[in-house]
Tab-separated table of C-alpha atoms in Angstrom:
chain	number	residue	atom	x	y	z
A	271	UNK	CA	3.883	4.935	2.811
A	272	UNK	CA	2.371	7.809	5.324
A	273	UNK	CA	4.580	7.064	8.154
A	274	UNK	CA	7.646	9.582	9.216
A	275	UNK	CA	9.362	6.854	10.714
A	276	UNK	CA	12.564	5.377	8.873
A	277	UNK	CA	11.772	2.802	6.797
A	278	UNK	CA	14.444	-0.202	5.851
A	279	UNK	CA	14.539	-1.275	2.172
A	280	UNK	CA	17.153	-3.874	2.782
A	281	UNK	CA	14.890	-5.454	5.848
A	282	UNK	CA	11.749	-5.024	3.426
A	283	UNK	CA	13.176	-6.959	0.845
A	284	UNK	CA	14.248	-9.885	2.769
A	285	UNK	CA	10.608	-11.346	2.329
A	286	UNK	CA	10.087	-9.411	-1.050
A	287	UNK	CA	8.454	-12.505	-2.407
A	288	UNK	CA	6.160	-13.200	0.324
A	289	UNK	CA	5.366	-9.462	0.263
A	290	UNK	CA	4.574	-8.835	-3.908
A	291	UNK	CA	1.728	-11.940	-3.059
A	292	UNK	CA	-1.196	-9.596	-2.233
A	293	UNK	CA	-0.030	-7.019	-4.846
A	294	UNK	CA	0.110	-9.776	-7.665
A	295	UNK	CA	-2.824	-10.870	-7.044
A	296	UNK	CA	-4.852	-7.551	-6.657
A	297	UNK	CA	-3.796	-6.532	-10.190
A	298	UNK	CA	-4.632	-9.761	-11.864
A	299	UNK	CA	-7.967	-8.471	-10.854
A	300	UNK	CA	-7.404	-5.164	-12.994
A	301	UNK	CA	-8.475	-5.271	-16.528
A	302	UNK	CA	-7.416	-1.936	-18.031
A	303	UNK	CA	-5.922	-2.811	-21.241
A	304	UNK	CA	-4.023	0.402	-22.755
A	305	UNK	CA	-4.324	2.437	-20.068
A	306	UNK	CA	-1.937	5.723	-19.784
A	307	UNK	CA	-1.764	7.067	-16.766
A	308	UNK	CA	-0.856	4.733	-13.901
A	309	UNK	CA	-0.115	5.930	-9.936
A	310	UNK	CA	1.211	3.508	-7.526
A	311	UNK	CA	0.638	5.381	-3.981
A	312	UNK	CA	2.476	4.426	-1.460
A	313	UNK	CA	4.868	2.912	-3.994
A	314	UNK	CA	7.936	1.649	-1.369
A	315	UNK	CA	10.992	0.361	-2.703
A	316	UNK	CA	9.685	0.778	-6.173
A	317	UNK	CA	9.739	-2.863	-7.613
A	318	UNK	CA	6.360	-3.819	-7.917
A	319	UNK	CA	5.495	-0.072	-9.449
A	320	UNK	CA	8.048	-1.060	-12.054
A	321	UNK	CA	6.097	-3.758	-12.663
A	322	UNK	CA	3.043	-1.880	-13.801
A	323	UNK	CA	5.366	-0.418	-16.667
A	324	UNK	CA	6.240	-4.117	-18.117
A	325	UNK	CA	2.488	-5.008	-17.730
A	326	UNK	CA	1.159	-1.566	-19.426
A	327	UNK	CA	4.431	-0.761	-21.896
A	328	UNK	CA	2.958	2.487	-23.169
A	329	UNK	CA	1.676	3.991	-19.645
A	330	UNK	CA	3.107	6.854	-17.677
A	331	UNK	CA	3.471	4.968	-14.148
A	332	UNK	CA	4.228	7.210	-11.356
A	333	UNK	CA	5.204	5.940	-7.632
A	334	UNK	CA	4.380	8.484	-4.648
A	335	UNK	CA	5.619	7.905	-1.151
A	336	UNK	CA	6.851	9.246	2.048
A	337	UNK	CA	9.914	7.513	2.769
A	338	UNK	CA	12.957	9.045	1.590
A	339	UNK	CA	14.749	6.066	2.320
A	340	UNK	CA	12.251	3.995	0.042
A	341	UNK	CA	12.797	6.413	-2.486
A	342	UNK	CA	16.152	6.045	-2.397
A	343	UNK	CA	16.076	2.791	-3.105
A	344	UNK	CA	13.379	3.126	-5.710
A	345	UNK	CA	15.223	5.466	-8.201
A	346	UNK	CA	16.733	1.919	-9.112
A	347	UNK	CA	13.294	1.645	-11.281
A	348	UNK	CA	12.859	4.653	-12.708
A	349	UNK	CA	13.063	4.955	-16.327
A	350	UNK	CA	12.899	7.925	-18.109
A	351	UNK	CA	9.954	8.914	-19.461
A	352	UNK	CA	8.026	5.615	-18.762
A	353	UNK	CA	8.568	5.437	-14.873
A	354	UNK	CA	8.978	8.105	-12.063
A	355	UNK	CA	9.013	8.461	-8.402
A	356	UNK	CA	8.180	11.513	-6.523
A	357	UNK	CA	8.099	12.331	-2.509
A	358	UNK	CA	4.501	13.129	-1.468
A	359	UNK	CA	1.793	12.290	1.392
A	360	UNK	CA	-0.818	10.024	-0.220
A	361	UNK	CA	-3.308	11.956	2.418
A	362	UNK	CA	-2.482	14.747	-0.062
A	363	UNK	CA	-2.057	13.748	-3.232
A	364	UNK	CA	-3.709	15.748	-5.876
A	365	UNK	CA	-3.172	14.390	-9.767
A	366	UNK	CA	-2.617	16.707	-12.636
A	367	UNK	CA	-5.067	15.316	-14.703
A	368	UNK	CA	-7.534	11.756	-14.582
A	369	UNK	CA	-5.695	8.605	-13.804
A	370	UNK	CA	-6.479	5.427	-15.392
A	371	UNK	CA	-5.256	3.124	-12.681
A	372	UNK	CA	-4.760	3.822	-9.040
A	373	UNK	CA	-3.194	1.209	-7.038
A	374	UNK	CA	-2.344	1.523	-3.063
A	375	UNK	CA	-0.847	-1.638	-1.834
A	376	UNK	CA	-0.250	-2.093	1.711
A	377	UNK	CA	-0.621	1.561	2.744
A	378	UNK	CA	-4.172	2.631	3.958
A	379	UNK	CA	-3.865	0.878	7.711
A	380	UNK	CA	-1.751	3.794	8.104
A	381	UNK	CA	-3.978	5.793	7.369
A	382	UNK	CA	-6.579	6.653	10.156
A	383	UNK	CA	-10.035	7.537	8.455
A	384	UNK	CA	-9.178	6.376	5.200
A	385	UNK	CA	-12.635	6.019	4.215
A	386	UNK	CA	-13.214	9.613	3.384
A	387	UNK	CA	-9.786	9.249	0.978
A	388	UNK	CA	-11.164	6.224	-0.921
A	389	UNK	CA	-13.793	8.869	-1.760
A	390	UNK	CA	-11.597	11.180	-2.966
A	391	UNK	CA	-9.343	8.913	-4.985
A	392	UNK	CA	-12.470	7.612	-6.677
A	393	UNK	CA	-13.249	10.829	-7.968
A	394	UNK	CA	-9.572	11.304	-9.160
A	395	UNK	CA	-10.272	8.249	-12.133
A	396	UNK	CA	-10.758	8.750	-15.993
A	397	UNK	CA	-13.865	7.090	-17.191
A	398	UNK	CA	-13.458	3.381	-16.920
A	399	UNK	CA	-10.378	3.811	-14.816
A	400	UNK	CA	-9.636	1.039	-11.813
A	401	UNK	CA	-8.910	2.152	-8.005
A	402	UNK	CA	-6.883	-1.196	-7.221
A	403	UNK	CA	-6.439	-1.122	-3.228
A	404	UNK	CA	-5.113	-4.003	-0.689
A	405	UNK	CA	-5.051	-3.492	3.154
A	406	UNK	CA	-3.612	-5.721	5.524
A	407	UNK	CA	-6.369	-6.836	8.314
A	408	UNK	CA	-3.971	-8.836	10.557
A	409	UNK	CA	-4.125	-6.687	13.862
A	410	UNK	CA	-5.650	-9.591	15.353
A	411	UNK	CA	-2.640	-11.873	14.446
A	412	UNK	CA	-0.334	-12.828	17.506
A	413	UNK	CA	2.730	-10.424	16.735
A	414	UNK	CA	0.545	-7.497	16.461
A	415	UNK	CA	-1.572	-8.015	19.173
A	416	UNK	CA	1.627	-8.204	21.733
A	417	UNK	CA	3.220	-5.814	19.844
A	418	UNK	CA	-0.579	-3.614	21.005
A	419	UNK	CA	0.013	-4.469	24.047
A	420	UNK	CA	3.471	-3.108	25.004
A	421	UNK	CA	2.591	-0.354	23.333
A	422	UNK	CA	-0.296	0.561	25.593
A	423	UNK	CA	2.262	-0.889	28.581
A	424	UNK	CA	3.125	1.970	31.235
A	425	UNK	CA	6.781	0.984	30.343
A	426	UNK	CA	6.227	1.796	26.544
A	427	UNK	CA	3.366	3.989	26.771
A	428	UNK	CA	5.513	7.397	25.942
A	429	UNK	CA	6.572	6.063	22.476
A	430	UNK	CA	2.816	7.574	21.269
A	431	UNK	CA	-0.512	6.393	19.761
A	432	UNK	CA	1.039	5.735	16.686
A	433	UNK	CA	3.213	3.473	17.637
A	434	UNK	CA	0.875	0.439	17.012
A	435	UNK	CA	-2.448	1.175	14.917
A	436	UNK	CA	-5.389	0.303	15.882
A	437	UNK	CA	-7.820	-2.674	15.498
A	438	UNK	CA	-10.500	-0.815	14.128
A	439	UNK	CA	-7.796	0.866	11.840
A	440	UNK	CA	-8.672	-1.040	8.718
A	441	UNK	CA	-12.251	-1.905	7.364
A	442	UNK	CA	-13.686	-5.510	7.209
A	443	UNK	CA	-14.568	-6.543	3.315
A	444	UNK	CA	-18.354	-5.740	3.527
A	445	UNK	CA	-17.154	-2.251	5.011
A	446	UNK	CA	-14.865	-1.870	2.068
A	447	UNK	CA	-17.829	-2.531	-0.654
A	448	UNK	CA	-19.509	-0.296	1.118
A	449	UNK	CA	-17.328	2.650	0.864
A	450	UNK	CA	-16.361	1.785	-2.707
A	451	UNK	CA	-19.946	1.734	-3.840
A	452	UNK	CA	-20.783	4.656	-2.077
A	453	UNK	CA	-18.398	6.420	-4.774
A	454	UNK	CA	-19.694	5.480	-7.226
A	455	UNK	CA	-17.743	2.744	-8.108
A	456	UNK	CA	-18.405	-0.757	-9.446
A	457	UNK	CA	-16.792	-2.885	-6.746
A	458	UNK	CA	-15.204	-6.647	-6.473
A	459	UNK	CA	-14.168	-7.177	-2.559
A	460	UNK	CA	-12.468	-10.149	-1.619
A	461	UNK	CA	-10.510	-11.090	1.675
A	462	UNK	CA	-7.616	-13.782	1.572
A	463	UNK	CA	-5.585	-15.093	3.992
A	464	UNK	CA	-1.732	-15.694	3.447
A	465	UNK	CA	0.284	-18.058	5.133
A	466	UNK	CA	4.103	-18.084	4.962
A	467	UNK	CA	7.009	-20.329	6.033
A	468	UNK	CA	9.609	-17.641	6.984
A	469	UNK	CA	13.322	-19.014	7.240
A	470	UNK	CA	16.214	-17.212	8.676
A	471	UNK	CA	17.285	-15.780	12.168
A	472	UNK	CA	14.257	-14.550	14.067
A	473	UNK	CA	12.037	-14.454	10.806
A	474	UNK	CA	9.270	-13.149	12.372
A	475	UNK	CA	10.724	-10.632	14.083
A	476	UNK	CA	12.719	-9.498	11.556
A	477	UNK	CA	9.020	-9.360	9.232
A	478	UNK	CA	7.264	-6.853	11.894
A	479	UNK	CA	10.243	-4.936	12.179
A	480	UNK	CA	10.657	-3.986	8.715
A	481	UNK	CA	7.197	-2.799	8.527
């Protein structure tokens, strides 16, 4: 994550299943087979980075992220030598060396101008390595577009810009292949659209919130 707010790993977690859907499916997409070097940016509460170590056995997988509560609760995963999490901006990562696969799930709608960055992460790959990305485009759904709204209300105005992103914060999927091609990379772009049944006291509410 790039966000200084607190985040909630508990609250996160309560639709952890519903959540891993876009990330499962982006990396069934990824055919590295014996790659070594694998970065999860924006790596949250560190389950689905573990993950990459049970697909990949004899990679180096390394989650970065901003939240020290999410790293809290990610040092669960870790395992030594095969798995580690470190505190870091993904606006400023910098690898020590080529990376094989580079995954950022859920993170880039953060991430004003995030164009330019999908640039630079291209040029961070080994040869043949796979830049794995998923951003949410749901700023047109109903929550976030009241959620918009009282942020831009005179009443809620003072909390800052930041407080709701944008529309035009994400990409649509041609603007996507677009920048990926543009650096060089060999692209497939897809857009899907998730629907979920969410049980429990104010479900909904209690999604938004704990994002």
């Amino acid at each position: 994550m790039t966000s200084t707010a607190a985040w909630d790993p508990a609250g996160y977690l309560r639709f952890g299943d519903e959540r891993a859907r876009p990330f499962v499916d982006l990396l069934a997409r990824v055919g590295a087979r014996e790659p070594r070097t694998v970065v999860d940016l924006g790596c949250g509460e560190g389950a689905l980075t573990a993950s990459l170590a049970q697909r990949w056995p004899g990679a180096r997988v390394t989650g970065v992220d901003s939240s020290p509560e999410m790293l809290a609760s990610a040092a669960a995963h870790a395992i030594p030598g095969r798995v580690t999490f470190e505190a870091g901006d993904v606006r400023e990562w910098r690898p020590d060396g080529p990376v094989d696969v580079l995954v950022s799930n859920a993170v880039l709608h953060w991430v004003p101008g995030h164009a330019d960055l999908l640039h630079r992460w291209a040029g961070r790959l080994a040869p043949a390595g796979w830049l794995a990305v998923q951003v949410p485009g749901n700023w047109r759904a109903p929550t976030h577009a009241l959620l918009a709204g009282l942020c831009r209300s005179p009443r809620w105005a003072g909390l800052g810009a930041d407080a709701a992103p944008a529309e035009d914060a994400v990409l649509d999927p041609v603007g996507y292949l677009e920048v990926l091609t543009g650096a060089g990379l060999t692209v497939d772009a897809w857009e899907t659209t998730y629907l979920h049944v969410l049980r429990g006291d104010d479900p909904v509410l209690g999604w938004v919130r704990s994002t």
